[in-house]
Coordinates of C-alpha atoms and ligand atoms in Angstrom, one line a residue:
X25 CA 88.7 123.9 92.8
X26 CA 90.3 123.1 96.1
X27 CA 89.9 119.3 96.6
X28 CA 91.1 119.6 100.2
X29 CA 87.5 120.8 100.9
X30 CA 86.5 117.1 100.4
X31 CA 88.5 116.4 103.6
X32 CA 86.2 118.7 105.5
X33 CA 83.3 116.3 104.9
X34 CA 82.7 114.5 108.2
X35 CA 82.2 110.8 108.2
X36 CA 82.7 107.8 110.4
X37 CA 84.7 104.6 110.1
X38 CA 83.3 101.1 110.0
X39 CA 84.3 97.5 109.6
X40 CA 82.0 95.9 106.9
X41 CA 81.9 92.2 107.3
X42 CA 80.4 89.4 105.2
X43 CA 80.5 85.6 104.9
X44 CA 80.3 83.2 102.0
X45 CA 80.4 79.5 102.8
X46 CA 83.0 79.2 105.6
X47 CA 85.0 82.3 104.5
X48 CA 84.7 85.3 106.8
X49 CA 86.1 88.6 105.6
X50 CA 85.8 92.3 106.3
X51 CA 87.1 95.7 105.2
X52 CA 87.3 99.2 106.4
X53 CA 84.8 101.7 104.9
X54 CA 84.1 105.3 105.7
X55 CA 81.0 105.7 103.6
X56 CA 78.1 104.3 105.6
X57 CA 75.1 106.6 106.1
X58 CA 71.5 106.2 107.0
X59 CA 69.5 107.2 103.9
X60 CA 65.8 106.6 105.0
X61 CA 64.2 105.8 108.4
X62 CA 61.0 104.2 107.2
X63 CA 61.9 101.8 105.9
X64 CA 65.2 101.9 107.8
X65 CA 67.9 101.9 105.1
X66 CA 71.6 102.6 105.0
X67 CA 73.9 103.0 102.0
X68 CA 77.7 102.6 101.6
X69 CA 80.1 102.3 98.7
X70 CA 82.7 99.6 98.5
X71 CA 85.7 99.4 96.2
X72 CA 85.4 96.6 93.6
X73 CA 88.9 95.5 94.4
X74 CA 87.9 94.4 97.9
X75 CA 87.1 90.8 98.4
X76 CA 84.2 91.9 100.7
X77 CA 82.7 93.6 97.7
X78 CA 82.4 90.3 95.8
X79 CA 81.2 88.4 98.9
X80 CA 78.5 90.9 99.5
X81 CA 77.3 90.8 95.9
X82 CA 77.0 87.0 96.4
X83 CA 75.5 86.7 99.9
X84 CA 73.6 90.0 100.1
X85 CA 74.0 89.9 103.9
X86 CA 76.4 91.9 106.1
X87 CA 77.3 93.6 109.3
X88 CA 78.6 97.1 109.8
X89 CA 80.6 97.5 113.0
X90 CA 80.9 101.2 114.0
X91 CA 84.5 102.0 115.0
X92 CA 84.8 104.0 118.3
X93 CA 87.4 106.5 119.5
X94 CA 88.8 103.6 121.7
X95 CA 89.9 101.7 118.6
X96 CA 93.5 100.7 118.2
X97 CA 95.5 101.1 115.0
X98 CA 95.6 97.3 114.8
X99 CA 92.0 97.0 113.7
X100 CA 92.8 99.3 110.7
X101 CA 95.9 97.2 109.9
X102 CA 93.9 94.0 110.1
X103 CA 90.9 95.0 108.1
X104 CA 92.1 97.9 106.1
X105 CA 95.8 97.4 105.1
X106 CA 95.7 93.8 103.8
X107 CA 93.5 91.9 101.4
X108 CA 91.3 89.0 102.2
X109 CA 92.4 87.5 98.9
X110 CA 95.9 87.1 100.4
X111 CA 95.3 86.4 104.1
X112 CA 92.6 85.2 106.4
X113 CA 91.8 88.4 108.4
X114 CA 90.2 86.4 111.1
X115 CA 93.1 84.1 111.7
X116 CA 94.4 84.4 115.3
X117 CA 91.7 87.0 116.0
X118 CA 89.1 86.7 118.7
X119 CA 87.7 90.2 119.1
X120 CA 84.5 89.3 117.2
X121 CA 81.2 87.6 117.6
X122 CA 78.6 86.3 115.2
X123 CA 75.2 87.8 115.0
X124 CA 71.9 86.1 114.2
X125 CA 72.5 86.5 110.4
X126 CA 75.6 84.4 110.6
X127 CA 78.0 87.3 109.9
X128 CA 80.8 88.4 112.2
X129 CA 80.9 91.7 114.0
X130 CA 83.9 93.3 115.7
X131 CA 83.7 93.6 119.5
X132 CA 86.8 95.6 120.4
X133 CA 87.2 99.3 119.4
X134 CA 83.6 99.4 118.3
X135 CA 80.5 100.8 119.9
X136 CA 77.7 99.1 117.9
X137 CA 76.8 97.1 114.9
X138 CA 74.1 97.1 112.3
X139 CA 73.0 94.0 110.4
X140 CA 71.5 94.4 106.9
X141 CA 70.6 92.9 103.6
X142 CA 71.3 94.4 100.2
X143 CA 68.2 96.0 98.7
X144 CA 69.8 97.5 95.5
X145 CA 73.1 98.4 94.0
X146 CA 74.4 101.2 91.8
X147 CA 77.5 100.7 89.7
X148 CA 79.8 103.7 90.3
X149 CA 82.8 102.5 88.2
X150 CA 85.5 101.9 90.8
X151 CA 83.0 101.2 93.5
X152 CA 79.5 99.8 94.0
X153 CA 77.0 101.7 96.0
X154 CA 75.0 99.3 98.2
X155 CA 71.6 100.4 99.4
X156 CA 70.5 98.1 102.2
X157 CA 67.7 97.3 104.5
X158 CA 68.6 97.3 108.2
X159 CA 67.5 94.0 109.8
X160 CA 69.0 94.3 113.3
X161 CA 71.2 96.6 115.3
X162 CA 72.9 96.5 118.8
X163 CA 74.7 99.0 120.9
X164 CA 78.0 97.5 122.4
X165 CA 79.5 100.4 124.3
X166 CA 78.9 104.0 125.2
X167 CA 82.2 105.1 123.5
X168 CA 82.1 107.9 121.0
X169 CA 82.1 107.0 117.3
X170 CA 85.4 107.8 115.6
X171 CA 85.4 110.2 112.7
X172 CA 87.8 110.1 109.9
X173 CA 89.3 113.3 111.2
X174 CA 89.7 111.7 114.7
X175 CA 91.4 108.7 113.1
X176 CA 94.0 111.0 111.5
X177 CA 94.5 113.1 114.6
X178 CA 94.5 110.4 117.3
X179 CA 94.6 106.8 116.1
X180 CA 97.1 106.5 113.3
X181 CA 100.7 106.2 114.6
X182 CA 102.5 109.5 115.3
X183 CA 105.6 110.2 113.2
X184 CA 107.6 110.2 116.5
X185 CA 106.5 106.6 117.1
X186 CA 107.7 105.3 113.8
X187 CA 111.1 106.9 113.6
X188 CA 111.9 110.6 114.2
X189 CA 114.6 112.1 112.0
X190 CA 117.0 115.0 112.6
X191 CA 116.2 118.4 111.1
X192 CA 117.3 119.2 107.6
X193 CA 116.6 115.7 106.2
X194 CA 114.3 115.0 103.3
X195 CA 111.5 112.8 104.6
X196 CA 108.6 111.1 102.8
X197 CA 105.7 110.6 105.2
X198 CA 102.9 108.1 104.6
X199 CA 99.7 110.0 104.6
X200 CA 97.8 106.9 105.7
X201 CA 99.7 105.8 108.8
X202 CA 102.5 108.4 109.4
X203 CA 105.5 106.2 108.6
X204 CA 108.5 108.2 107.6
X205 CA 111.1 107.2 105.0
X206 CA 114.3 109.2 104.9
X207 CA 115.9 109.9 101.5
X208 CA 116.0 112.4 98.7
X209 CA 113.9 110.2 96.5
X210 CA 111.2 107.7 97.3
X211 CA 111.4 104.6 95.1
X212 CA 108.4 104.3 92.8
X213 CA 107.8 100.7 94.0
X214 CA 108.1 101.6 97.7
X215 CA 105.5 99.9 99.9
X216 CA 104.9 101.3 103.4
X217 CA 106.2 98.7 105.8
X218 CA 103.5 99.6 108.3
X219 CA 100.3 99.9 106.4
X220 CA 101.3 98.5 103.0
X221 CA 100.1 101.5 101.0
X222 CA 102.1 102.5 97.8
X223 CA 104.5 105.3 97.2
X224 CA 101.7 107.4 95.8
X225 CA 100.3 107.8 99.3
X226 CA 103.5 109.4 100.6
X227 CA 104.1 113.2 100.8
X228 CA 107.5 114.9 100.7
X229 CA 108.3 117.0 103.7
X230 CA 111.5 118.9 104.6
X231 CA 112.4 118.7 108.2
Ligands
FE311 FE1 101.7 103.7 105.9

């Protein structure tokens, strides 16, 4: 089996937001799809390690902001590369509004948002699959939706931008953000300084 075929699946990128009490939070997901039109339902899977996962199980209410090709890497760093358990992802952030359901949605680097409530869940082990009723939706811009492929090709930082190295050196490149570490061996406990992903997300390349 060639697992790289999985990368040929085409899917979008989204900021999933929820609120419990006064706590706003959100995470990046790439799994949202419309599953039925009548009733209008969507589904998405969320890793159980994400705080948004637990908040959504509790509140049952959410927004999905659809990321566009105009999105900056910053939105991925803010919502995808840190945990709401450690930081307030909305602190110092003003690129959002609150919809009628009381949940935030992202207004920069997005082209629309969908509001919904949880209809059912399926335990998938590492993730929970949420099947949801769409309760509202708005178009924000005419910008094209970003695909996961577009993100890798155009949004994540280019290696040149994070430190170009001379030919002949052994380089470990972060497959998530493109950061390059120079050295024959990458320490097991290395954490990407840019996107905070672990050593297991680095690939070895010879320049
Ligand atoms: Fe990285």
